[in-house]
Tab-separated table of C-alpha atoms in Angstrom:
chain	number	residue	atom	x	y	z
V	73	UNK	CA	0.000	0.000	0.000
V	74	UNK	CA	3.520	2.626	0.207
V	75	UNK	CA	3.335	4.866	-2.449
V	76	UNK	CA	6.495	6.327	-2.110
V	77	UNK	CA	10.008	4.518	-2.097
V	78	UNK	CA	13.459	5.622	-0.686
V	79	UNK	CA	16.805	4.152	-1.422
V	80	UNK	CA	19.328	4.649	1.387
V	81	UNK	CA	22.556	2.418	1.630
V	82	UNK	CA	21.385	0.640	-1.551
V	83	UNK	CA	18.042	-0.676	0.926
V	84	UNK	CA	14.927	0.351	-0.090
V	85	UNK	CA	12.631	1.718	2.210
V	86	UNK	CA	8.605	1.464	1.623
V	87	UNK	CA	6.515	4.709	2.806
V	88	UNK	CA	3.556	6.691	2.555
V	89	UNK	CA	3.523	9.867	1.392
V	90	UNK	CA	0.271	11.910	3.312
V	91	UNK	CA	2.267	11.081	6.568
V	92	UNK	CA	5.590	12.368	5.059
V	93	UNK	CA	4.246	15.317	3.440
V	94	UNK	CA	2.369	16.266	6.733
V	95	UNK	CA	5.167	15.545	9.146
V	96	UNK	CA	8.101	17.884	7.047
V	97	UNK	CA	8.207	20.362	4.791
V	98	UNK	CA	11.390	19.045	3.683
V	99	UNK	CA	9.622	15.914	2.921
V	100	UNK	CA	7.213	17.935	0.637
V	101	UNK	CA	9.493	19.170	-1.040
V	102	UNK	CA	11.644	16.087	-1.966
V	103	UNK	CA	8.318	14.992	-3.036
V	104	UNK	CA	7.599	17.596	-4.632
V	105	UNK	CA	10.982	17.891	-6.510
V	106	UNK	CA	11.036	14.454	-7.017
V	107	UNK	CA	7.429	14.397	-8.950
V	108	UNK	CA	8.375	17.507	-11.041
V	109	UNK	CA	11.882	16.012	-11.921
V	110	UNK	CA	10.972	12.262	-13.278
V	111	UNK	CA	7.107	12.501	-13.547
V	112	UNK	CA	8.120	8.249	-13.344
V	113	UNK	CA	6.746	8.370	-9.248
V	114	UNK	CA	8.154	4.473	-9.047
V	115	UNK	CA	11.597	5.553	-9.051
V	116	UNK	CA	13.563	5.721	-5.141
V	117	UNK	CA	13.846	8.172	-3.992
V	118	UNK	CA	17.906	8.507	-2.971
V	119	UNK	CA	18.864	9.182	0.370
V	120	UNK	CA	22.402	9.994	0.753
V	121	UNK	CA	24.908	10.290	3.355
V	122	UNK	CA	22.360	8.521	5.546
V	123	UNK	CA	22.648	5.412	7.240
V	124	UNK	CA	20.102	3.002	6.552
V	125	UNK	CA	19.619	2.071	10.647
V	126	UNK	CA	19.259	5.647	11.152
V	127	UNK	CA	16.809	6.553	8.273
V	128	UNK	CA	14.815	3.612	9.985
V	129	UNK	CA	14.619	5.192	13.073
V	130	UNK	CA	13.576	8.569	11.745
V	131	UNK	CA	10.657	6.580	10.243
V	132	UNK	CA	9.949	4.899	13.270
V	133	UNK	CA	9.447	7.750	14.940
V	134	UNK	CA	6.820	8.780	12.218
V	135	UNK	CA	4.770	6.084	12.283
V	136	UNK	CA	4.572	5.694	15.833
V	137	UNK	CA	3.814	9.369	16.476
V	138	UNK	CA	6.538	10.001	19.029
V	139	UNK	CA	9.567	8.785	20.402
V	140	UNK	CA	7.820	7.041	23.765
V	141	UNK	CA	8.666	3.726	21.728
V	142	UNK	CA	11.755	4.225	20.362
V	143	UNK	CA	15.154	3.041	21.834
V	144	UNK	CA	18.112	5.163	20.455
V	145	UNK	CA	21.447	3.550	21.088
V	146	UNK	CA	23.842	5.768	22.339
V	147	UNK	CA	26.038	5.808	19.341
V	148	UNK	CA	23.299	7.000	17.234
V	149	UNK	CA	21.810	9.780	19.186
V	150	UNK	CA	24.003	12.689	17.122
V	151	UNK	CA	23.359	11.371	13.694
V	152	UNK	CA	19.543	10.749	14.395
V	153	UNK	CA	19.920	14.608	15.952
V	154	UNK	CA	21.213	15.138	12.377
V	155	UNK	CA	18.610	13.173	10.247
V	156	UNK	CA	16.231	15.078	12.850
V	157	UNK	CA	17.721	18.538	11.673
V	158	UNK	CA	17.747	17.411	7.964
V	159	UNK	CA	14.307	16.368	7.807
V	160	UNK	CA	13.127	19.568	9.981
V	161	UNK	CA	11.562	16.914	12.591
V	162	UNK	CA	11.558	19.756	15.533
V	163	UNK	CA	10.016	16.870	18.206
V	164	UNK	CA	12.751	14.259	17.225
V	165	UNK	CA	15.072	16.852	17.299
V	166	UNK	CA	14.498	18.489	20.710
V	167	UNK	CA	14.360	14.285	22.039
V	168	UNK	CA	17.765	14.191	20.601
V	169	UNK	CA	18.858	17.038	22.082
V	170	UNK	CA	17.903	15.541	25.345
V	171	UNK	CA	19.157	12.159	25.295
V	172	UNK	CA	22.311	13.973	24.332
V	173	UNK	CA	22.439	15.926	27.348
V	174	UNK	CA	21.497	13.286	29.609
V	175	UNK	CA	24.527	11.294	28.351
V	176	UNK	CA	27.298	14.714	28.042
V	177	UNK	CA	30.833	13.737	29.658
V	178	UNK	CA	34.229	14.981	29.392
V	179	UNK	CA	35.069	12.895	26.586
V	180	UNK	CA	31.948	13.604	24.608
V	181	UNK	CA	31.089	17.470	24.812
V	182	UNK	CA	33.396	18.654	22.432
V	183	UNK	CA	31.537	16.404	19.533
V	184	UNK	CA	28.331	16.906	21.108
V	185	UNK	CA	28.892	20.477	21.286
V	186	UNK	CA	30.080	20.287	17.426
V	187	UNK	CA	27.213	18.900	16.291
V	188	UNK	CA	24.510	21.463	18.005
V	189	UNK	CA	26.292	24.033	16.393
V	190	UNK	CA	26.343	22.873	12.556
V	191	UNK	CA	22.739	20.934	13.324
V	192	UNK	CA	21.058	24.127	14.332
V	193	UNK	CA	20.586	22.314	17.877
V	194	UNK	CA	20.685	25.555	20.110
V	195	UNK	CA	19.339	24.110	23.388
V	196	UNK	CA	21.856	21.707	23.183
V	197	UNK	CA	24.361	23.821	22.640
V	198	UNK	CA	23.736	25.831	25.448
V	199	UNK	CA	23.520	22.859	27.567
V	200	UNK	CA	27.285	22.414	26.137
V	201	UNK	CA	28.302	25.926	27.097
V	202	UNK	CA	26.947	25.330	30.529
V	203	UNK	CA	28.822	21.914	30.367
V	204	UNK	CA	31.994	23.612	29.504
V	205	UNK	CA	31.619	26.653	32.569
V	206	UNK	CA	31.284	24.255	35.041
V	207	UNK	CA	33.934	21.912	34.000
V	208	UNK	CA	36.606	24.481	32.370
V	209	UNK	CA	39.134	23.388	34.277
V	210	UNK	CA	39.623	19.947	33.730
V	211	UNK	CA	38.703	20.617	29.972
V	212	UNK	CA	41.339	22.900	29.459
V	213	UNK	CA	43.574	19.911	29.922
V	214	UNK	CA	42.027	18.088	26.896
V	215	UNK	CA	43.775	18.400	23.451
V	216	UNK	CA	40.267	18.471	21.984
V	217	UNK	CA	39.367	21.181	24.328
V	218	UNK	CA	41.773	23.389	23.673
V	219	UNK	CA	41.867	22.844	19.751
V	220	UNK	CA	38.089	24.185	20.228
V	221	UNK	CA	38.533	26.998	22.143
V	222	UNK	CA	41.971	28.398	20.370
V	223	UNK	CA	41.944	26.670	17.213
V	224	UNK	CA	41.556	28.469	13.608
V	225	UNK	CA	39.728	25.617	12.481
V	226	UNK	CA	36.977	26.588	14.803
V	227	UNK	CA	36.407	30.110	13.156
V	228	UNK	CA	36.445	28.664	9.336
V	229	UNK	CA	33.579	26.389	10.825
V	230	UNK	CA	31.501	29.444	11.907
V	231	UNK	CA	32.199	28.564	15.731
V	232	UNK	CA	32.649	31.244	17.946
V	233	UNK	CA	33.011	28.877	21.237
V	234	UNK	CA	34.902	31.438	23.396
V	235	UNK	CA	31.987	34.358	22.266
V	236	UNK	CA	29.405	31.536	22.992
V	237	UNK	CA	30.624	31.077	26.344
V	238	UNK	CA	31.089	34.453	27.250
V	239	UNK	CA	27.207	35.361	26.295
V	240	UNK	CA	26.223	32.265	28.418
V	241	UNK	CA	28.164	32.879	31.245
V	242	UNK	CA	27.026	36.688	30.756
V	243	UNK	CA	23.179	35.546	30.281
V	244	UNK	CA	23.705	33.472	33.500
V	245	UNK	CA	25.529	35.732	35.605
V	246	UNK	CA	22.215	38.303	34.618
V	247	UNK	CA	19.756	35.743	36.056
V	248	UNK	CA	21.619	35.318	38.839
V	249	UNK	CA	21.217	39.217	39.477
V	250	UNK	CA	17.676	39.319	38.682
V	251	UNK	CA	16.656	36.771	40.858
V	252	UNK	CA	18.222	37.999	43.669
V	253	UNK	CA	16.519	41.616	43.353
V	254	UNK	CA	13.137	39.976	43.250
């Protein structure tokens, strides 16, 4: 009964189309596109630069209308958080954002951090900041750390870590003051 095919990792993957089209725009407009381009609608649709695994997942979480029944490995929580961001899946997304946060350490941050940043993932990326406060100290003894915070590479990435922290440790330090007037 799909009506709509995707090809990702040279799998194909059976959907439906109403529930694609009404979950994303960015579905509706690879449908769109997609229509326009072949007018042939039994060609897959190709997903690229996708696991299959994680493309599953993404689905999963649209045909069971949430994540309450979903269990995200570890491993996979960033590059769902991406497929999330690609797909403009805001709920997904923000239940990325969470499981990553829940699961931050010293070792992780700097990738998690990464990855809020280029996904358009700002609550996670605050959590990051607020991470990276609170633990400067033993992070400034990390190589990856450090490569962050004083590397060029950050800048040609359009990262502006030590400007990020300084407006949440600014924002903070506000709140702090307001609070206590009140």
């Amino acid at each position: 009964m799909s009506d709509v095919t995707f090809l990702v990792e040279g799998k194909l993957f059976y959907a439906h189309k109403v529930l694609l089209v009404t979950a994303s725009n960015r579905f509706k407009t690879l449908m769109t596109n997609k229509s326009e381009q072949d007018g042939d609608s039994s060609k897959a649709i190709e997903i690229s630069d996708m696991k299959y695994h994680i493309f599953q997942m993404m689905m999963q979480y649209l045909y069971y209308g949430g994540t309450e029944s979903m269990e995200i490995p570890t491993t996979d929580i960033l590059e769902l958080l991406s497929a999330a961001s690609l797909f403009q899946l805001d709920a997904l997304q923000r239940h990325c954002e969470i499981l990553c946060s829940q699961t931050l350490s010293m070792e992780s941050a700097v990738n998690t951090y990464k990855y809020a940043k280029i996904h358009n993932a700002p609550e996670l990326a605050l959590f990051c900041e607020g991470f990276f406060l609170k633990h400067m100290k033993a992070l400034l003894e990390q190589d990856a750390f450090r490569q962050l915070i004083y590397g060029r590479s950050s800048k040609v990435q359009g990262l502006d870590p030590l400007q990020d922290l300084q407006n949440t440790l600014a924002e903070r330090v506000h709140s702090v003051y307001i609070t206590s007037r009140v």
